[in-house]
Coordinates of C-alpha atoms and ligand atoms in Angstrom, one line a residue:
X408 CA 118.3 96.3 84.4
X409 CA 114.5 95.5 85.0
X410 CA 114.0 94.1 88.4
X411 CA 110.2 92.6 89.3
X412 CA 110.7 92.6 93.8
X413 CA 109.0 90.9 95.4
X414 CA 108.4 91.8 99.7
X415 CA 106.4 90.0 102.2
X416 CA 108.5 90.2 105.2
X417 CA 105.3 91.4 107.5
X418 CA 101.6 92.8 107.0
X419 CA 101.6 93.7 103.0
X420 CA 101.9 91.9 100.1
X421 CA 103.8 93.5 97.8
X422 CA 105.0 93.8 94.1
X423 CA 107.3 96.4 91.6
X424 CA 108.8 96.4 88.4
X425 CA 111.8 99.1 88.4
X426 CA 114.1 100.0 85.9
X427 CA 117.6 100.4 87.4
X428 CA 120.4 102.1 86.1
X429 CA 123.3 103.8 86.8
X430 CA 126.5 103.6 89.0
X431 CA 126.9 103.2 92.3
X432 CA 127.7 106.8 92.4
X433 CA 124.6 107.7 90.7
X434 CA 121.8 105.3 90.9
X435 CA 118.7 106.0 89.1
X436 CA 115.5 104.0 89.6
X437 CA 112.2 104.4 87.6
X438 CA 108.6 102.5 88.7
X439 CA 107.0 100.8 86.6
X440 CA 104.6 99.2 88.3
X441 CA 104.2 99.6 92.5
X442 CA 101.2 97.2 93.6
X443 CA 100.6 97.1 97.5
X444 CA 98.1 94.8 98.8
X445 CA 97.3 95.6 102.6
X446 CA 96.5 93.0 105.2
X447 CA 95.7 95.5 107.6
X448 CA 91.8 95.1 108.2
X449 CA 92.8 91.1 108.7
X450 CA 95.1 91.6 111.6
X451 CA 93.3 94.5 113.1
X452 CA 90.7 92.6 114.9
X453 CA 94.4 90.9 116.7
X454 CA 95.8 94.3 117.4
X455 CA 98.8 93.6 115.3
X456 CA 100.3 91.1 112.7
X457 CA 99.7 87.1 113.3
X458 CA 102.4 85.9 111.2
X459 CA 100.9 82.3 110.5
X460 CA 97.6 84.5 108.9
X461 CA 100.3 86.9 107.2
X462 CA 101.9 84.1 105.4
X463 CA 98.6 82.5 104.7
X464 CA 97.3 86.2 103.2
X465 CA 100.8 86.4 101.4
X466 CA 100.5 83.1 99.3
X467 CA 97.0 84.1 98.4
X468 CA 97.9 87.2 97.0
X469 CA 101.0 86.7 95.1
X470 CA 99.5 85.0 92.0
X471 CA 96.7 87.4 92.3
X472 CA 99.3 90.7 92.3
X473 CA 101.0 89.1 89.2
X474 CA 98.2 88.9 87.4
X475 CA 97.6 92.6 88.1
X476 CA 101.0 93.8 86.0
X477 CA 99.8 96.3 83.5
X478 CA 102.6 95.9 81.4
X479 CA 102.8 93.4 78.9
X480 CA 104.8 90.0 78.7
X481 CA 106.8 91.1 81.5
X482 CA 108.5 88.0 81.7
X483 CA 110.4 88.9 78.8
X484 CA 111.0 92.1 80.0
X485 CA 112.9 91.7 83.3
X486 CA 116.3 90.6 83.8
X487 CA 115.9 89.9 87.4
X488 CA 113.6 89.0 90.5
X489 CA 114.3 90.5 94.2
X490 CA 112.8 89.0 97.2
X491 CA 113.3 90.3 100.9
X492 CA 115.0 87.4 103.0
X493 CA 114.9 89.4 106.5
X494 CA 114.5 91.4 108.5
X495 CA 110.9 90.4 109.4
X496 CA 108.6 87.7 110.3
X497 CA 110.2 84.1 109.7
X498 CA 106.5 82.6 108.2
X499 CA 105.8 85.7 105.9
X500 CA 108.9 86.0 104.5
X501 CA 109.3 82.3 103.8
X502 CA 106.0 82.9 101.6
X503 CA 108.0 85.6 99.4
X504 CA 111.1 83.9 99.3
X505 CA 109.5 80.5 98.0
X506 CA 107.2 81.9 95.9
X507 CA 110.0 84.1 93.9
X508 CA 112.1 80.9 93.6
X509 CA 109.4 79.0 91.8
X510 CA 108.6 81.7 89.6
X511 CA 112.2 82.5 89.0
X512 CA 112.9 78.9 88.1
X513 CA 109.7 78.7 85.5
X514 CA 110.8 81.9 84.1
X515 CA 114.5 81.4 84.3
X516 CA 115.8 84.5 85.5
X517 CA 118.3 85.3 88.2
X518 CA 117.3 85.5 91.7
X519 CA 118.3 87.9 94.5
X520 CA 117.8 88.6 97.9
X521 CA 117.6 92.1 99.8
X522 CA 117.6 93.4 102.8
X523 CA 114.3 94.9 104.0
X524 CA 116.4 97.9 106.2
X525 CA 118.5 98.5 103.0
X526 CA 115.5 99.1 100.7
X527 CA 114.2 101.7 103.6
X528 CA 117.1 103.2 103.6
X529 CA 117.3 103.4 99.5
X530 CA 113.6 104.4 99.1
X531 CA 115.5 107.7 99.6
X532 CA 116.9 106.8 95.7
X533 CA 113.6 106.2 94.3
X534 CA 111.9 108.8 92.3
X535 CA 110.1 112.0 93.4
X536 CA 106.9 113.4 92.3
X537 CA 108.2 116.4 94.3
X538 CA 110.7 116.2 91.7
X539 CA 108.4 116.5 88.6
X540 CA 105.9 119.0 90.2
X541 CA 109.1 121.6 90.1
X542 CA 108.6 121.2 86.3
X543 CA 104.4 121.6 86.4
X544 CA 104.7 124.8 88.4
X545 CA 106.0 126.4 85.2
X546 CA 110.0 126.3 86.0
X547 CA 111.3 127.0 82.5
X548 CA 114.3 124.4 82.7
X549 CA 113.0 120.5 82.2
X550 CA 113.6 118.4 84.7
X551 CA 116.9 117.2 83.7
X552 CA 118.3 120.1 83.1
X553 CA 118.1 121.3 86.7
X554 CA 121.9 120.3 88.2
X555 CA 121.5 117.6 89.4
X556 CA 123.3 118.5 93.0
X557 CA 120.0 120.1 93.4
X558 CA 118.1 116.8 94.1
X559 CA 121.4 115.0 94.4
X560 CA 121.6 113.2 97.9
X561 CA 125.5 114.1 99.5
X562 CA 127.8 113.4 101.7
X563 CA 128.3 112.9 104.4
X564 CA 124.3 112.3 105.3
X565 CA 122.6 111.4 108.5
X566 CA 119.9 109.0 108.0
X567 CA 117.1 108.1 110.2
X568 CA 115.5 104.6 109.8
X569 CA 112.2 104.7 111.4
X570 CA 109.8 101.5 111.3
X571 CA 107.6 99.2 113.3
X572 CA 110.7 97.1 114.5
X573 CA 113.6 99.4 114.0
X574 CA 115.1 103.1 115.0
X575 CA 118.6 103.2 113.6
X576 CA 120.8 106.5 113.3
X577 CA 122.8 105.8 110.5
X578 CA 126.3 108.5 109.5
X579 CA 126.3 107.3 105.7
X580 CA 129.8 108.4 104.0
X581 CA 128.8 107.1 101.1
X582 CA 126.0 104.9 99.2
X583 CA 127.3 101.5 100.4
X584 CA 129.4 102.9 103.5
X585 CA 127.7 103.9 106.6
X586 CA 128.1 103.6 110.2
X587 CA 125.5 103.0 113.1
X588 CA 125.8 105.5 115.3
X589 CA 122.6 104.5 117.7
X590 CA 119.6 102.7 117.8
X591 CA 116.2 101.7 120.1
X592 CA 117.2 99.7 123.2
X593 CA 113.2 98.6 123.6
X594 CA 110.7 99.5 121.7
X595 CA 111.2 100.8 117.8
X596 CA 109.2 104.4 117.2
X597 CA 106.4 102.7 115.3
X598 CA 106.4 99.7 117.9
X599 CA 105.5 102.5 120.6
X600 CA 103.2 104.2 118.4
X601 CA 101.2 101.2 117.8
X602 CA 101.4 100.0 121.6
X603 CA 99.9 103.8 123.0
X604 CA 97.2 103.8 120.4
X605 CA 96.0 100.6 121.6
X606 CA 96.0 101.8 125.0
X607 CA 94.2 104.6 124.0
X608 CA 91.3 102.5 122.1
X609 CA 92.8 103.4 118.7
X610 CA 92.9 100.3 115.9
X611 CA 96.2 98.7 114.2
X612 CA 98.7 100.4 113.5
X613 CA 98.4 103.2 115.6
X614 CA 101.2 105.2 114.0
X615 CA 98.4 106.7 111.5
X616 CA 95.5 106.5 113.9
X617 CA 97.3 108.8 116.8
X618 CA 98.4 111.3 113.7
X619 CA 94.8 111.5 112.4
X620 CA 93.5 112.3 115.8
X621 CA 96.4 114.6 117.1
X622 CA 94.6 117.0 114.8
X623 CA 92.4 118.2 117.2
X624 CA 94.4 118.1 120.2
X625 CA 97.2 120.0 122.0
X626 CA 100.6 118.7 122.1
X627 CA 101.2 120.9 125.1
X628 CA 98.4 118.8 127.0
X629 CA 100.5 116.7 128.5
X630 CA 104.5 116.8 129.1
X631 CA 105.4 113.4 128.6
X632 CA 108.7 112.3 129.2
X633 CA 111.2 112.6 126.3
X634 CA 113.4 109.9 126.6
X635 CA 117.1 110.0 126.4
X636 CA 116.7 113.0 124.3
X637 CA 119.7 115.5 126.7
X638 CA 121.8 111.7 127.1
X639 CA 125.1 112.5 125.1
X640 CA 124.7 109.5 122.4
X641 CA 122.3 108.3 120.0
X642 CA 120.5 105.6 121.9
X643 CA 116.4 105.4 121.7
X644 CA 114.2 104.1 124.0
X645 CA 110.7 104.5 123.8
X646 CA 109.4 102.2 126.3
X647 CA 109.4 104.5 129.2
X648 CA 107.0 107.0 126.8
X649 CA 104.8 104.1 126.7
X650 CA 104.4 103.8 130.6
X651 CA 104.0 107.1 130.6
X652 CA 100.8 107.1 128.4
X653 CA 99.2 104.1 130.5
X654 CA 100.0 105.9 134.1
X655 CA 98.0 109.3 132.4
X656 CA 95.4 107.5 131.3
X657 CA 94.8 105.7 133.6
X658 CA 95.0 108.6 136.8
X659 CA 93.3 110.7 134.2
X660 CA 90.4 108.7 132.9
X661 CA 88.2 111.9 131.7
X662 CA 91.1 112.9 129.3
X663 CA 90.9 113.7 126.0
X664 CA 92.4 111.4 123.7
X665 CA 93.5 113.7 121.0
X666 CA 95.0 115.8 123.7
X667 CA 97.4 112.5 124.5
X668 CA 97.9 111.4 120.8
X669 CA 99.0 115.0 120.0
X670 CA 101.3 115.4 123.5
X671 CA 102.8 111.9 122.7
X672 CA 103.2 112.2 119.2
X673 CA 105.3 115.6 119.7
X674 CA 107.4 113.7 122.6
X675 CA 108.8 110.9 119.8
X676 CA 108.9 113.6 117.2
X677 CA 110.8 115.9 119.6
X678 CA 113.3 113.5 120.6
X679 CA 113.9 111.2 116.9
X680 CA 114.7 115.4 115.6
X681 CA 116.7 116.5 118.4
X682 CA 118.6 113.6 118.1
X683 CA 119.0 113.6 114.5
X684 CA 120.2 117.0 114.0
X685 CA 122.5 116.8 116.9
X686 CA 123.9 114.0 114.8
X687 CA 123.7 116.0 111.8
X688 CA 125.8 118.8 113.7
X689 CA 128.2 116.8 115.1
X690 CA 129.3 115.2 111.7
X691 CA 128.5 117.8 109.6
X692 CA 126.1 116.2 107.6
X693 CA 125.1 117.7 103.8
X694 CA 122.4 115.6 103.7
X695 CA 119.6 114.5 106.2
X696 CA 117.6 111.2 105.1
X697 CA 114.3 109.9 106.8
X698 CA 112.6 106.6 105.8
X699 CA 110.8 103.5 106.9
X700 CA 107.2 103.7 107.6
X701 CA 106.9 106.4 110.8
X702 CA 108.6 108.8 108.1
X703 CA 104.8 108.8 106.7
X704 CA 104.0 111.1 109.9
X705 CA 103.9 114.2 108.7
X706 CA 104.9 116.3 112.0
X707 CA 108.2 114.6 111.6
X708 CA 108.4 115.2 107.9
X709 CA 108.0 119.0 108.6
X710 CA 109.7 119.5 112.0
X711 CA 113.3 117.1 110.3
X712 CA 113.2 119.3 107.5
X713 CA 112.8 122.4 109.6
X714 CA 115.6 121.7 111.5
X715 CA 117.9 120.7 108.7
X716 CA 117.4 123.7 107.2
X717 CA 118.4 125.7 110.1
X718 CA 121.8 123.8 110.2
X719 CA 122.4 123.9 106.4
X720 CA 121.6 120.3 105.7
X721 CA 119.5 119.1 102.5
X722 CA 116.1 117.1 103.8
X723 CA 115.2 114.0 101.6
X724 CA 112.2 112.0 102.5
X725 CA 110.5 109.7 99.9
X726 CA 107.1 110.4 98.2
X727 CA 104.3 108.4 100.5
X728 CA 103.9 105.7 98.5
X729 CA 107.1 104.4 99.3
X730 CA 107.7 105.2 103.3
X731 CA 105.6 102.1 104.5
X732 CA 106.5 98.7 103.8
X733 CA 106.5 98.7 99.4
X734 CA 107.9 96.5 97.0
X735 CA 110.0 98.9 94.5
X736 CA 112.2 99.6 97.7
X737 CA 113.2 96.1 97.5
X738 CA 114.1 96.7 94.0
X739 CA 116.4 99.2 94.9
X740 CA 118.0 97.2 97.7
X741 CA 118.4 94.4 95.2
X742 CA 119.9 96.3 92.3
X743 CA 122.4 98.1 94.7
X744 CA 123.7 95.2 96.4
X745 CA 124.1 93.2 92.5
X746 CA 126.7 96.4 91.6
X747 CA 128.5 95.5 94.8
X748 CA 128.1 92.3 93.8
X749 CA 127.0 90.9 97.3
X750 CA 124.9 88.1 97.8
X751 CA 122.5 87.5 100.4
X752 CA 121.4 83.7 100.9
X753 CA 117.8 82.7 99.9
X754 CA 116.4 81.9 102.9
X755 CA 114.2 83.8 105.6
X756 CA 116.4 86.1 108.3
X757 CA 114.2 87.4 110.7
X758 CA 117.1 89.6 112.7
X759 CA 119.5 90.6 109.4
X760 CA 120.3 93.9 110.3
X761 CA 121.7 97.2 108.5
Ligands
KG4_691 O1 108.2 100.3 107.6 P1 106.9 99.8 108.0 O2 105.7 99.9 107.1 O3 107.0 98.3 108.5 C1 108.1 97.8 109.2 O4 109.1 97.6 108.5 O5 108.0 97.8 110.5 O6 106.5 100.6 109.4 C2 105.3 100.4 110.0 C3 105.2 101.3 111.2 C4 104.0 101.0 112.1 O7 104.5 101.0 113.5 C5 103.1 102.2 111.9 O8 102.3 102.6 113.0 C6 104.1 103.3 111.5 O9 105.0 102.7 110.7 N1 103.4 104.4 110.8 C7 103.3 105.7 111.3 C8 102.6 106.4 110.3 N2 102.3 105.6 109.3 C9 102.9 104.4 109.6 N3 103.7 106.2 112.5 C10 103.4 107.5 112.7 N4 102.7 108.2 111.8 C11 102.3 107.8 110.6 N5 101.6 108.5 109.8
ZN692 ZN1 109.4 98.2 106.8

């Protein structure tokens, strides 16, 4: 099944064509095309995303992305268009959402709705050039031929849904079964990324800016709180951490600024790992997933799959190009929810939830 997705639900525009196949034991997902249109430099002079101007960007871009598919007469090619209906910002995803219905209706194909969280959460499904550079480095077995258990995601898996409005701990006992086991009660990991960069002078979004500059500073500067990291459930909150940062900076007005992006970027990457692996323990997790666009930050790439490792737990993160917000996550959302054969209605839900 060849699904063109569609995903405007905040600051980029966004359109794939993936080929889906498989089970829903098994599901296997190929890009075709991944086109990502960022609004970032619009918004930045804000200090985050004005949804009226996202929308506005959204429409504008659309027809333009179309016209960008390398692959010929696509529109005989697909079976199927996916558009994300929530969570997310009410104007911008009405954009996405109306735009695929008219071009679903000229083209007459099938139209179906996905869950942003759930395409996070699946980009763990999507391919890996991780995957393929195992056969460059001169392994003697092709690709396929490597059992597939190897790259195979199991169960039971701990997942770890990091974005700009959500931190979810998620027990997964199967593809379309899962449990929340905790979540943020404030602010989401990328939310209080983006909230101590501007407090440190850093642009929009500060999840990247505060990793680029952490280079050059020590994360033992400053011992900032790690919140509810010892607390016996799997609750976030990250606004203290934010308080925090403004308090140091401002008693400390002389201090360096990597030396806090580095101390305050080890505090959330202490506490999202602790927590995940006790989670991990505790259910006796095969698998450990990360995803949604904080899993871009490398120190919690490579500290998660540290830790896992210690425990015996496989580490799966997807390839960069599909940890922020992407389109051929949507796809995957879409294609897994038509085997379940759920349907989610056509219109813009800004709080649908995992
Ligand atoms: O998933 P996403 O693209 O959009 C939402 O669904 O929210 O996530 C965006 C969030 C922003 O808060 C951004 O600062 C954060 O992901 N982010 C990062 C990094 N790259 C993006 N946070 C930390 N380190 C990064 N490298
Ligand atoms: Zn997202």
């Amino acid at each position: 099944m060849r699904i063109l997705s569609i995903e405007t639900s905040c600051d980029e525009t966004a359109i794939a064509l993936v080929e889906c196949s498989g089970g829903l034991k098994n599901p296997k997902f190929k890009t075709l095309e991944n086109i990502i249109s960022s609004q970032i430099k619009i918004h930045r002079p804000f200090g985050g995303v004005v949804p009226n101007l996202a929308k506005r960007e959204h429409l504008k871009n659309l027809p333009k992305i179309l016209q960008k598919l390398k692959i010929k007469n696509w529109k005989l090619k697909i079976d199927a268009i996916a558009v994300t209906v929530g969570p997310g910002l009410e104007p911008a995803l009405w954009a996405g959402i109306e735009f695929a219905k008219n071009l679903a209706k000229e083209i007459k194909k099938s139209l179906i709705g996905a869950n942003h969280m759930e395409g996070h959460l699946y980009s763990n499904w999507l391919p890996k050039r991780s995957a393929v550079s195992v056969k460059r480095l001169g392994e003697k077995k092709s690709l396929n031929a490597i059992p597939s258990t190897l790259y195979a995601i199991q169960f039971p898996a701990i997942a770890l849904v990091v974005s700009g409005g959500h931190t979810i701990l998620l027990k997964m006992d199967s593809l379309t079964k899962w449990k929340k086991l905790g979540e943020t009660r404030d602010d989401a990991a990328g939310e209080a990324f983006d909230k101590i960069a501007r407090l440190l002078g850093l642009p929009y979004p500060g999840g990247p800016e505060i990793q680029k500059i952490a280079k050059r500073g020590n994360p033992k500067a400053v011992n900032f709180p790690r919140p509810m990291l010892k607390d016996k459930n799997y609750e976030f909150s990250f606004s203290g951490l934010k308080t925090s940062a403004l308090y140091y900076v401002r008693d400390n007005p002389k201090t360096s600024v990597a030396d806090v992006a580095a101390s305050v970027q080890q505090a959330i990457v202490d506490v999202l790992v602790g927590k995940t692996i006790r989670a991990a323990k505790a259910f006796g997790a095969e698998s450990v997933l990360l995803c949604g666009g904080v899993s871009a930050n490398r120190l919690l790439r490579e500290t998660l799959k540290k830790e896992s490792g210690k425990i015996g737990a496989k580490f799966f993160v997807p390839d960069f190009e599909y940890n922020t917000d992407n389109a051929a996550m949507i796809a995957a959302a879409a294609y897994i929810q038509h085997l379940r054969k759920k349907k989610l209605k056509l219109e813009a839900n800004s709080n649908l939830g995992l």
